[in-house]
């Protein structure tokens, strides 16, 4: 082989080697880019999951805070209201202790005193009601152990059992909580809930009897 032929062949081999090297570098670059893309996608999913968890925790915190603020506003006066109930009870006892003859005596000063005590009691209860305190006078209602305290049972066959038939002392609630349960007497031995009526037989099918 001549030197000229060798010189013509060498550049071709060099170009082929360079092409193969470039192809290998390109393939390696593609593999590296794919791995980087997969890694970035995985990191993106992890960041998205972390962001969702943080958002959920913040929403739960917001709800708990709103509930705590609501409860603080609703029940802030609970202890004060409970103390005021004793004052209201004493005003009512004072009014109930006045004999009927004294009320009917017509003495202007005594009558004004009675009216003043009565107005004071009503004003106090109205003020408590404006702050969410409600009076429980459940006569005629079904006994609820969450808001009522049974003091005795009254045999009464005319009303369903466990019906409140007498209120010894009214109770009070604030929001969904009980400040003081109502002290009540409940009915005993009343009628039970009626059982489901039996199915009445229908008309006789004469043709069916003949076929039988």
Coordinates of N, CA, C and O in Angstrom, one line a residue, residues 79-97 114 116-129 133-136 168-172 179-180:
X79 N -68.4 31.0 85.0 CA -68.2 31.0 86.4 C -69.0 32.2 87.1 O -69.6 32.0 88.1
X80 N -68.9 33.3 86.4 CA -69.6 34.5 87.0 C -71.1 34.2 86.9 O -71.8 34.5 87.9
X81 N -71.6 33.7 85.8 CA -73.0 33.4 85.7 C -73.5 32.4 86.8 O -74.6 32.5 87.4
X82 N -72.7 31.4 87.0 CA -73.0 30.4 88.0 C -73.1 31.0 89.4 O -74.0 30.6 90.2
X83 N -72.3 31.9 89.7 CA -72.4 32.6 91.0 C -73.6 33.5 91.1 O -74.3 33.6 92.1
X84 N -74.0 34.1 89.9 CA -75.2 35.0 89.9 C -76.4 34.2 90.1 O -77.5 34.7 90.5
X85 N -76.4 32.9 89.7 CA -77.6 32.1 89.9 C -78.0 32.0 91.3 O -79.2 31.9 91.7
X86 N -77.0 31.9 92.2 CA -77.3 31.9 93.6 C -78.0 33.1 94.1 O -79.0 33.1 94.9
X87 N -77.6 34.3 93.6 CA -78.3 35.5 93.9 C -79.7 35.5 93.4 O -80.6 35.9 94.1
X88 N -79.9 35.0 92.2 CA -81.2 35.0 91.6 C -82.1 34.0 92.4 O -83.3 34.3 92.7
X89 N -81.5 32.9 92.9 CA -82.3 32.0 93.7 C -82.8 32.6 95.0 O -83.9 32.4 95.5
X90 N -81.9 33.4 95.6 CA -82.2 34.0 96.9 C -83.3 35.1 96.7 O -84.2 35.2 97.5
X91 N -83.3 35.8 95.6 CA -84.4 36.7 95.3 C -85.7 36.0 95.1 O -86.7 36.5 95.6
X92 N -85.7 34.9 94.4 CA -86.9 34.1 94.2 C -87.4 33.6 95.5 O -88.6 33.6 95.8
X93 N -86.5 33.1 96.4 CA -86.9 32.6 97.7 C -87.5 33.7 98.5 O -88.5 33.4 99.3
X94 N -87.0 34.9 98.4 CA -87.5 36.0 99.2 C -89.0 36.3 98.7 O -89.9 36.5 99.6
X95 N -89.2 36.2 97.4 CA -90.5 36.5 96.9 C -91.5 35.4 97.3 O -92.7 35.7 97.7
X96 N -91.0 34.1 97.2 CA -91.9 33.0 97.6 C -92.2 33.0 99.1 O -93.3 32.4 99.5
X97 N -91.4 33.5 99.9 CA -91.6 33.5 101.3 C -92.6 34.5 101.8 O -93.0 34.5 102.9
X114 N -91.9 44.6 97.0 CA -92.1 43.3 96.3 C -91.8 43.5 94.8 O -91.1 42.7 94.2
X116 N -90.0 45.7 93.4 CA -88.6 46.0 93.2 C -87.7 44.8 93.2 O -86.8 44.6 92.4
X117 N -88.0 43.8 94.1 CA -87.3 42.6 94.2 C -87.6 41.7 92.9 O -86.7 41.1 92.3
X118 N -88.9 41.8 92.5 CA -89.2 41.0 91.3 C -88.6 41.6 90.1 O -88.0 40.8 89.2
X119 N -88.5 42.9 89.9 CA -87.9 43.5 88.8 C -86.4 43.2 88.8 O -85.7 43.0 87.7
X120 N -85.8 43.2 90.0 CA -84.3 42.9 90.1 C -84.0 41.5 89.6 O -83.1 41.3 88.9
X121 N -84.9 40.6 90.0 CA -84.7 39.2 89.6 C -84.8 39.0 88.1 O -84.0 38.4 87.4
X122 N -85.8 39.7 87.5 CA -86.0 39.6 86.1 C -84.9 40.2 85.3 O -84.5 39.8 84.2
X123 N -84.5 41.4 85.8 CA -83.4 42.1 85.1 C -82.1 41.3 85.1 O -81.3 41.2 84.1
X124 N -81.8 40.6 86.2 CA -80.6 39.8 86.3 C -80.7 38.6 85.3 O -79.7 38.3 84.6
X125 N -81.9 37.9 85.3 CA -82.0 36.8 84.4 C -81.9 37.3 82.9 O -81.4 36.6 82.0
X126 N -82.5 38.5 82.6 CA -82.4 39.0 81.2 C -80.9 39.3 80.9 O -80.5 39.1 79.7
X127 N -80.2 39.8 81.8 CA -78.8 40.1 81.6 C -78.0 38.8 81.3 O -77.2 38.8 80.4
X128 N -78.3 37.8 82.1 CA -77.6 36.5 81.9 C -78.0 35.9 80.5 O -77.2 35.3 79.8
X129 N -79.3 36.1 80.1 CA -79.7 35.5 78.9 C -79.0 36.2 77.7 O -78.7 35.6 76.7
X133 N -76.9 32.6 78.6 CA -77.4 31.8 79.7 C -78.9 31.6 79.5 O -79.7 32.6 79.4
X134 N -79.4 30.3 79.4 CA -80.8 30.0 79.2 C -81.3 29.3 80.4 O -80.7 28.4 81.0
X135 N -82.6 29.6 80.7 CA -83.2 28.9 81.8 C -83.8 27.6 81.4 O -84.4 27.5 80.3
X136 N -83.7 26.5 82.2 CA -84.3 25.2 81.9 C -85.4 24.9 82.8 O -85.3 24.8 84.0
X168 N -88.5 21.1 90.6 CA -88.2 21.5 92.0 C -87.4 22.8 91.9 O -87.6 23.8 92.7
X169 N -86.4 22.8 91.0 CA -85.5 24.0 90.9 C -85.1 24.1 89.4 O -84.6 23.1 88.8
X170 N -85.4 25.2 88.8 CA -85.0 25.3 87.3 C -83.5 25.2 87.2 O -82.7 25.6 88.0
X171 N -83.1 24.7 86.0 CA -81.7 24.7 85.7 C -81.3 25.8 84.7 O -82.2 26.5 84.2
X172 N -80.0 25.8 84.4 CA -79.5 26.8 83.5 C -78.4 26.2 82.6 O -77.6 25.4 83.1
X179 N -74.9 24.8 83.1 CA -74.4 25.5 84.3 C -74.9 24.8 85.6 O -74.1 24.6 86.5
X180 N -76.2 24.5 85.5 CA -76.8 23.8 86.7 C -77.9 23.0 86.2 O -78.8 23.5 85.5

